[in-house]
mmCIF file of C-alpha atoms in Angstrom:
data_model
loop_
_atom_site.group_PDB
_atom_site.id
_atom_site.type_symbol
_atom_site.label_atom_id
_atom_site.label_comp_id
_atom_site.label_asym_id
_atom_site.label_seq_id
_atom_site.Cartn_x
_atom_site.Cartn_y
_atom_site.Cartn_z
ATOM 1 C CA MET Q 1 -13.288 22.570 -11.183
ATOM 2 C CA THR Q 2 -16.714 23.331 -12.612
ATOM 3 C CA THR Q 3 -18.419 22.619 -9.258
ATOM 4 C CA PRO Q 4 -17.568 25.904 -7.478
ATOM 5 C CA LEU Q 5 -18.156 27.846 -10.755
ATOM 6 C CA PHE Q 6 -21.761 26.388 -11.119
ATOM 7 C CA ILE Q 7 -22.507 26.654 -7.372
ATOM 8 C CA PHE Q 8 -21.111 30.106 -6.484
ATOM 9 C CA THR Q 9 -20.456 32.051 -9.671
ATOM 10 C CA PHE Q 10 -23.612 31.040 -11.504
ATOM 11 C CA GLY Q 11 -25.570 30.734 -8.247
ATOM 12 C CA TRP Q 12 -27.139 27.424 -9.118
ATOM 13 C CA GLY Q 13 -26.661 25.859 -5.679
ATOM 14 C CA ILE Q 14 -27.204 22.186 -5.328
ATOM 15 C CA TYR Q 15 -28.386 21.983 -8.933
ATOM 16 C CA GLY Q 16 -25.001 23.305 -9.937
ATOM 17 C CA ALA Q 17 -23.296 20.457 -8.060
ATOM 18 C CA ALA Q 18 -25.511 17.926 -9.821
ATOM 19 C CA TRP Q 19 -24.920 19.403 -13.256
ATOM 20 C CA SER Q 20 -21.207 19.676 -12.664
ATOM 21 C CA THR Q 21 -21.110 15.906 -11.794
ATOM 22 C CA ALA Q 22 -23.026 14.921 -14.851
ATOM 23 C CA LEU Q 23 -20.915 17.159 -17.097
ATOM 24 C CA ALA Q 24 -17.770 15.644 -15.664
ATOM 25 C CA GLN Q 25 -18.914 12.186 -16.538
ATOM 26 C CA VAL Q 26 -19.820 13.182 -20.064
ATOM 27 C CA VAL Q 27 -16.547 14.955 -20.689
ATOM 28 C CA GLY Q 28 -14.564 12.050 -19.234
ATOM 29 C CA SER Q 29 -16.358 9.552 -21.447
ATOM 30 C CA VAL Q 30 -15.777 11.675 -24.631
ATOM 31 C CA LEU Q 31 -12.098 11.973 -23.911
ATOM 32 C CA MET Q 32 -11.816 8.291 -23.376
ATOM 33 C CA LEU Q 33 -13.608 7.558 -26.632
ATOM 34 C CA ARG Q 34 -11.499 10.077 -28.447
ATOM 35 C CA PHE Q 35 -8.376 8.254 -27.309
ATOM 36 C CA PHE Q 36 -9.506 5.040 -28.957
ATOM 37 C CA PHE Q 37 -11.445 6.312 -31.979
ATOM 38 C CA ALA Q 38 -9.563 9.443 -33.103
ATOM 39 C CA LYS Q 39 -7.727 9.295 -36.472
ATOM 40 C CA ASN Q 40 -4.419 10.002 -34.820
ATOM 41 C CA ARG Q 41 -4.940 7.657 -31.896
ATOM 42 C CA ARG Q 42 -1.825 6.583 -29.877
ATOM 43 C CA THR Q 43 -2.809 2.961 -29.440
ATOM 44 C CA ASP Q 44 -2.904 -0.081 -31.706
ATOM 45 C CA LEU Q 45 -6.184 -1.278 -30.217
ATOM 46 C CA ASP Q 46 -8.889 -1.516 -32.802
ATOM 47 C CA PHE Q 47 -12.514 -1.803 -31.607
ATOM 48 C CA GLN Q 48 -14.851 -3.812 -33.800
ATOM 49 C CA TRP Q 49 -18.481 -4.511 -32.854
ATOM 50 C CA ARG Q 50 -18.297 -8.127 -34.147
ATOM 51 C CA LYS Q 51 -15.601 -8.858 -31.518
ATOM 52 C CA PHE Q 52 -17.815 -7.719 -28.652
ATOM 53 C CA ARG Q 53 -19.001 -11.178 -27.603
ATOM 54 C CA LEU Q 54 -19.602 -12.345 -24.047
ATOM 55 C CA ARG Q 55 -17.178 -15.022 -22.881
ATOM 56 C CA PHE Q 56 -18.678 -16.255 -19.663
ATOM 57 C CA GLY Q 57 -15.447 -17.919 -18.474
ATOM 58 C CA GLU Q 58 -13.520 -14.728 -18.801
ATOM 59 C CA LEU Q 59 -16.504 -12.686 -17.463
ATOM 60 C CA LYS Q 60 -16.574 -14.899 -14.285
ATOM 61 C CA GLU Q 61 -12.811 -14.378 -13.701
ATOM 62 C CA ILE Q 62 -13.123 -10.536 -14.190
ATOM 63 C CA MET Q 63 -16.081 -10.385 -11.714
ATOM 64 C CA ALA Q 64 -14.192 -12.507 -9.215
ATOM 65 C CA ILE Q 65 -11.124 -10.317 -9.261
ATOM 66 C CA GLY Q 66 -13.071 -7.092 -9.302
ATOM 67 C CA SER Q 67 -15.562 -8.080 -6.669
ATOM 68 C CA SER Q 68 -13.152 -6.954 -3.920
ATOM 69 C CA SER Q 69 -13.238 -3.347 -5.122
ATOM 70 C CA PHE Q 70 -17.036 -3.512 -5.474
ATOM 71 C CA ILE Q 71 -17.520 -4.817 -1.951
ATOM 72 C CA MET Q 72 -15.136 -2.135 -0.626
ATOM 73 C CA MET Q 73 -17.368 0.585 -2.079
ATOM 74 C CA VAL Q 74 -20.575 -1.030 -0.763
ATOM 75 C CA SER Q 75 -19.084 -1.511 2.698
ATOM 76 C CA GLN Q 76 -17.890 2.148 2.683
ATOM 77 C CA SER Q 77 -21.508 3.243 2.174
ATOM 78 C CA ILE Q 78 -22.702 1.014 4.966
ATOM 79 C CA LEU Q 79 -20.049 2.331 7.187
ATOM 80 C CA PHE Q 80 -21.084 5.983 6.559
ATOM 81 C CA VAL Q 81 -24.707 5.077 7.395
ATOM 82 C CA ALA Q 82 -23.530 3.370 10.569
ATOM 83 C CA VAL Q 83 -21.438 6.380 11.601
ATOM 84 C CA ASN Q 84 -24.280 8.814 10.981
ATOM 85 C CA VAL Q 85 -26.662 6.670 12.915
ATOM 86 C CA MET Q 86 -24.387 6.481 15.939
ATOM 87 C CA LEU Q 87 -23.501 10.132 15.829
ATOM 88 C CA GLY Q 88 -27.150 11.003 15.635
ATOM 89 C CA THR Q 89 -27.839 8.731 18.626
ATOM 90 C CA TYR Q 90 -24.913 9.870 20.904
ATOM 91 C CA GLY Q 91 -24.364 13.295 19.485
ATOM 92 C CA GLY Q 92 -26.344 15.668 17.377
ATOM 93 C CA THR Q 93 -26.343 18.055 14.376
ATOM 94 C CA GLU Q 94 -22.881 19.381 15.276
ATOM 95 C CA GLU Q 95 -21.221 15.944 15.156
ATOM 96 C CA LEU Q 96 -23.008 15.001 11.913
ATOM 97 C CA ALA Q 97 -21.749 18.208 10.404
ATOM 98 C CA ILE Q 98 -18.193 17.561 11.551
ATOM 99 C CA PHE Q 99 -18.250 14.029 10.042
ATOM 100 C CA ALA Q 100 -19.571 15.477 6.717
ATOM 101 C CA ILE Q 101 -16.503 17.705 6.610
ATOM 102 C CA ILE Q 102 -14.172 14.933 7.703
ATOM 103 C CA ASN Q 103 -15.485 12.814 4.851
ATOM 104 C CA LYS Q 104 -13.669 15.165 2.438
ATOM 105 C CA PHE Q 105 -10.358 14.520 4.274
ATOM 106 C CA MET Q 106 -10.959 10.790 4.279
ATOM 107 C CA ALA Q 107 -11.138 10.901 0.507
ATOM 108 C CA LEU Q 108 -7.920 12.916 0.447
ATOM 109 C CA VAL Q 109 -6.211 10.150 2.348
ATOM 110 C CA GLY Q 110 -7.390 7.331 0.110
ATOM 111 C CA MET Q 111 -7.391 8.732 -3.371
ATOM 112 C CA PRO Q 112 -3.631 9.211 -3.920
ATOM 113 C CA ILE Q 113 -2.921 5.668 -2.620
ATOM 114 C CA MET Q 114 -5.652 4.220 -4.849
ATOM 115 C CA GLY Q 115 -4.051 6.002 -7.814
ATOM 116 C CA ILE Q 116 -0.667 4.373 -7.007
ATOM 117 C CA VAL Q 117 -2.446 0.949 -6.671
ATOM 118 C CA GLN Q 118 -4.137 1.396 -9.969
ATOM 119 C CA GLY Q 119 -0.892 2.267 -11.667
ATOM 120 C CA MET Q 120 0.879 -0.653 -10.057
ATOM 121 C CA GLN Q 121 -1.597 -3.395 -10.839
ATOM 122 C CA PRO Q 122 -1.135 -3.749 -14.600
ATOM 123 C CA ILE Q 123 2.653 -3.743 -14.293
ATOM 124 C CA VAL Q 124 2.674 -6.288 -11.461
ATOM 125 C CA GLY Q 125 0.153 -8.507 -13.269
ATOM 126 C CA TYR Q 126 1.971 -8.394 -16.625
ATOM 127 C CA ASN Q 127 5.341 -9.146 -15.091
ATOM 128 C CA PHE Q 128 3.988 -11.960 -13.017
ATOM 129 C CA GLY Q 129 2.429 -13.586 -16.058
ATOM 130 C CA ALA Q 130 5.740 -13.074 -17.955
ATOM 131 C CA LYS Q 131 7.683 -14.525 -15.006
ATOM 132 C CA GLN Q 132 9.686 -11.324 -14.782
ATOM 133 C CA PHE Q 133 9.753 -11.618 -11.003
ATOM 134 C CA ASP Q 134 12.563 -9.065 -10.480
ATOM 135 C CA ARG Q 135 10.535 -6.394 -12.298
ATOM 136 C CA MET Q 136 7.398 -7.384 -10.442
ATOM 137 C CA ARG Q 137 9.260 -7.055 -7.111
ATOM 138 C CA GLU Q 138 10.812 -3.763 -8.003
ATOM 139 C CA THR Q 139 7.382 -2.353 -8.977
ATOM 140 C CA ILE Q 140 5.853 -3.567 -5.627
ATOM 141 C CA TRP Q 141 8.560 -1.970 -3.514
ATOM 142 C CA THR Q 142 8.441 1.210 -5.485
ATOM 143 C CA ALA Q 143 4.683 1.426 -4.989
ATOM 144 C CA MET Q 144 5.130 0.601 -1.341
ATOM 145 C CA ARG Q 145 7.628 3.359 -0.767
ATOM 146 C CA ALA Q 146 5.665 6.014 -2.729
ATOM 147 C CA GLY Q 147 2.339 5.103 -1.215
ATOM 148 C CA ILE Q 148 3.630 5.134 2.371
ATOM 149 C CA ALA Q 149 5.503 8.381 1.831
ATOM 150 C CA ILE Q 150 2.410 10.080 0.517
ATOM 151 C CA ALA Q 151 0.256 8.659 3.256
ATOM 152 C CA VAL Q 152 2.773 9.926 5.895
ATOM 153 C CA ILE Q 153 2.789 13.460 4.346
ATOM 154 C CA ILE Q 154 -1.010 13.621 4.346
ATOM 155 C CA TRP Q 155 -1.109 12.317 7.967
ATOM 156 C CA LEU Q 156 1.347 14.994 9.122
ATOM 157 C CA THR Q 157 -0.737 17.676 7.317
ATOM 158 C CA LEU Q 158 -3.920 16.530 9.121
ATOM 159 C CA GLN Q 159 -2.204 16.292 12.475
ATOM 160 C CA LEU Q 160 -0.329 19.636 12.299
ATOM 161 C CA ILE Q 161 -2.962 22.010 10.750
ATOM 162 C CA PRO Q 162 -6.380 20.558 11.530
ATOM 163 C CA GLU Q 163 -7.837 23.882 12.478
ATOM 164 C CA GLN Q 164 -6.785 25.564 9.199
ATOM 165 C CA LEU Q 165 -8.315 22.699 7.269
ATOM 166 C CA MET Q 166 -11.536 22.968 9.219
ATOM 167 C CA ARG Q 167 -11.687 26.680 8.508
ATOM 168 C CA MET Q 168 -11.837 25.875 4.744
ATOM 169 C CA PHE Q 169 -15.343 24.523 5.303
ATOM 170 C CA THR Q 170 -16.781 26.511 8.301
ATOM 171 C CA THR Q 171 -16.360 29.557 10.422
ATOM 172 C CA ASP Q 172 -18.330 28.128 13.334
ATOM 173 C CA ALA Q 173 -16.091 27.989 16.435
ATOM 174 C CA ASN Q 174 -17.765 25.005 18.003
ATOM 175 C CA LEU Q 175 -17.569 22.997 14.660
ATOM 176 C CA ILE Q 176 -13.878 23.896 14.364
ATOM 177 C CA ALA Q 177 -13.085 22.889 17.900
ATOM 178 C CA GLY Q 178 -14.881 19.624 17.648
ATOM 179 C CA GLY Q 179 -13.466 18.972 14.235
ATOM 180 C CA VAL Q 180 -9.936 19.413 15.454
ATOM 181 C CA THR Q 181 -10.507 16.759 18.059
ATOM 182 C CA ALA Q 182 -12.126 14.403 15.711
ATOM 183 C CA ILE Q 183 -9.336 14.778 13.161
ATOM 184 C CA HIS Q 184 -6.641 14.123 15.708
ATOM 185 C CA VAL Q 185 -8.364 10.951 16.922
ATOM 186 C CA LEU Q 186 -9.843 9.643 13.663
ATOM 187 C CA PHE Q 187 -6.591 10.120 11.684
ATOM 188 C CA ALA Q 188 -4.283 9.129 14.464
ATOM 189 C CA VAL Q 189 -2.693 6.315 12.467
ATOM 190 C CA SER Q 190 -4.299 6.991 9.031
ATOM 191 C CA PHE Q 191 -1.043 6.259 7.223
ATOM 192 C CA LEU Q 192 -1.279 2.511 8.135
ATOM 193 C CA PRO Q 193 -4.125 1.540 5.855
ATOM 194 C CA SER Q 194 -1.976 2.514 2.835
ATOM 195 C CA VAL Q 195 -0.190 -0.780 3.352
ATOM 196 C CA GLN Q 196 -3.489 -2.653 3.246
ATOM 197 C CA MET Q 197 -4.618 -0.979 0.099
ATOM 198 C CA LEU Q 198 -1.294 -1.751 -1.566
ATOM 199 C CA VAL Q 199 -1.254 -5.350 -0.513
ATOM 200 C CA ASN Q 200 -4.846 -5.797 -1.526
ATOM 201 C CA GLY Q 201 -3.987 -4.327 -4.977
ATOM 202 C CA ILE Q 202 -1.125 -6.853 -5.323
ATOM 203 C CA TYR Q 203 -3.378 -9.816 -4.576
ATOM 204 C CA GLN Q 204 -5.833 -8.464 -7.208
ATOM 205 C CA SER Q 205 -3.033 -8.175 -9.746
ATOM 206 C CA LEU Q 206 -2.031 -11.861 -9.102
ATOM 207 C CA GLY Q 207 -5.582 -13.086 -9.530
ATOM 208 C CA LYS Q 208 -6.003 -14.007 -5.818
ATOM 209 C CA ALA Q 209 -9.634 -12.945 -5.696
ATOM 210 C CA ARG Q 210 -10.555 -14.573 -2.357
ATOM 211 C CA VAL Q 211 -7.639 -13.086 -0.460
ATOM 212 C CA ALA Q 212 -8.286 -9.704 -2.048
ATOM 213 C CA MET Q 213 -11.885 -9.759 -1.073
ATOM 214 C CA PHE Q 214 -11.005 -10.731 2.547
ATOM 215 C CA LEU Q 215 -8.604 -7.714 2.739
ATOM 216 C CA SER Q 216 -11.240 -5.465 1.150
ATOM 217 C CA LEU Q 217 -13.719 -6.573 3.843
ATOM 218 C CA SER Q 218 -11.241 -6.438 6.718
ATOM 219 C CA ARG Q 219 -10.938 -2.724 7.289
ATOM 220 C CA GLN Q 220 -14.502 -1.468 7.064
ATOM 221 C CA THR Q 221 -16.812 -4.528 7.354
ATOM 222 C CA LEU Q 222 -14.860 -6.701 9.819
ATOM 223 C CA TYR Q 223 -13.367 -4.025 11.988
ATOM 224 C CA THR Q 224 -14.614 -0.419 11.584
ATOM 225 C CA ILE Q 225 -18.400 -1.063 11.420
ATOM 226 C CA PRO Q 226 -18.602 -3.378 14.528
ATOM 227 C CA LEU Q 227 -16.331 -0.987 16.519
ATOM 228 C CA VAL Q 228 -18.557 1.944 15.463
ATOM 229 C CA PHE Q 229 -21.539 0.187 16.971
ATOM 230 C CA ILE Q 230 -19.792 -1.093 20.123
ATOM 231 C CA LEU Q 231 -17.499 1.751 21.333
ATOM 232 C CA PRO Q 232 -20.005 4.540 21.472
ATOM 233 C CA ASN Q 233 -22.002 2.547 24.037
ATOM 234 C CA PHE Q 234 -19.081 3.110 26.458
ATOM 235 C CA LEU Q 235 -17.414 6.297 25.183
ATOM 236 C CA GLY Q 236 -20.172 8.219 23.348
ATOM 237 C CA VAL Q 237 -19.177 10.286 20.308
ATOM 238 C CA PHE Q 238 -15.560 9.897 21.156
ATOM 239 C CA GLY Q 239 -16.022 6.060 20.672
ATOM 240 C CA VAL Q 240 -17.104 6.755 17.024
ATOM 241 C CA TRP Q 241 -13.896 8.648 16.267
ATOM 242 C CA LEU Q 242 -11.829 6.076 18.225
ATOM 243 C CA ALA Q 243 -13.233 3.199 16.105
ATOM 244 C CA PHE Q 244 -11.307 4.355 13.017
ATOM 245 C CA PRO Q 245 -7.666 4.311 14.359
ATOM 246 C CA ILE Q 246 -8.246 0.996 16.140
ATOM 247 C CA ALA Q 247 -9.683 -0.502 12.911
ATOM 248 C CA ASP Q 248 -6.758 0.986 10.909
ATOM 249 C CA ALA Q 249 -4.154 -0.659 13.222
ATOM 250 C CA MET Q 250 -5.977 -3.978 13.101
ATOM 251 C CA THR Q 251 -6.139 -3.807 9.187
ATOM 252 C CA PHE Q 252 -2.420 -2.971 9.026
ATOM 253 C CA LEU Q 253 -1.521 -5.980 11.147
ATOM 254 C CA THR Q 254 -3.815 -8.165 8.958
ATOM 255 C CA ALA Q 255 -2.291 -6.987 5.745
ATOM 256 C CA VAL Q 256 1.288 -7.360 7.076
ATOM 257 C CA GLY Q 257 0.609 -10.788 8.400
ATOM 258 C CA MET Q 258 -0.788 -11.993 5.132
ATOM 259 C CA ALA Q 259 2.116 -10.340 3.167
ATOM 260 C CA VAL Q 260 4.716 -12.101 5.360
ATOM 261 C CA TRP Q 261 2.830 -15.433 5.029
ATOM 262 C CA ASP Q 262 2.738 -15.082 1.245
ATOM 263 C CA ARG Q 263 6.129 -13.417 0.955
ATOM 264 C CA LYS Q 264 7.372 -16.083 -1.547
ATOM 265 C CA LEU Q 265 4.502 -15.227 -3.768
ATOM 266 C CA LEU Q 266 4.485 -11.460 -3.451
ATOM 267 C CA PHE Q 267 8.265 -10.874 -3.405
ATOM 268 C CA ARG Q 268 9.406 -13.747 -5.523
ATOM 269 C CA PRO Q 269 13.183 -13.749 -6.382
ATOM 270 C CA SER Q 270 14.121 -13.298 -9.989
ATOM 271 C CA GLU Q 271 15.145 -16.184 -12.301
ATOM 272 C CA ASP Q 272 18.763 -14.999 -12.204
ATOM 273 C CA GLU Q 273 18.832 -15.094 -8.382
ATOM 274 C CA ILE Q 274 17.379 -18.559 -8.368
ATOM 275 C CA GLU Q 275 19.965 -19.652 -10.951
ATOM 276 C CA ALA Q 276 22.753 -18.058 -8.903
ATOM 277 C CA LYS Q 277 21.766 -19.781 -5.718
ATOM 278 C CA ALA Q 278 21.505 -23.082 -7.539
ATOM 279 C CA THR Q 279 25.024 -22.667 -8.885
ATOM 280 C CA LYS Q 280 26.468 -21.900 -5.482
ATOM 281 C CA LEU Q 281 24.924 -25.046 -4.157
#
């Protein structure tokens, strides 16, 4: 909220954006520390410096599980570089400006789903460890329904009012027209990757680091980046936009295929159901 205040109200320009980002990090850190160290804290966790010791076995496990998220962020940066290179080669300043605006919408698509994933993971992981498979399964299905519903709502918004969304960032008629076309194509099936993000989060919760890493790599590194380099050779700038929906569909099929293959792990029956089936037999 401070970014427009610093940029426009105070007239600080790009420096205002930088100061706003730094200030947000500081305020967020203070609020987090206050949660744990305030006198009237709402947690039983007690931090003691003597307990802060490196346990390399646990550190290795944490890094293995978290590496998929790290790789996803790195591959996203590589993807943006690739897109800018190809747009600069087959397009020009106008196409680069359009993609800069579309970046904002790409974050809009992913952030709500990532929030659901982060809220789902500790519940799934805890109940899996406690062998409460019915609660784990309920959490997974609830997250799936909520994530897909939100993704569809965002997709409909992008498809129905792309011109109005573009006008929030520019008044240039050419940019708006090109942006509308790009949004329609690039976000044609943008609701599908929500399934991949959710399935990837489930694998992380269950400690399946290798599978989670593969899913993290699949969308951007294995599919989108190669398509971004290949399709423009035949379709020009349109090929850059088309690379995204094709990669989204391929990612969706990959995630669904893996979820079906591991359905006994991801959607395990409850102990009561297992006992009831055994009794019938």
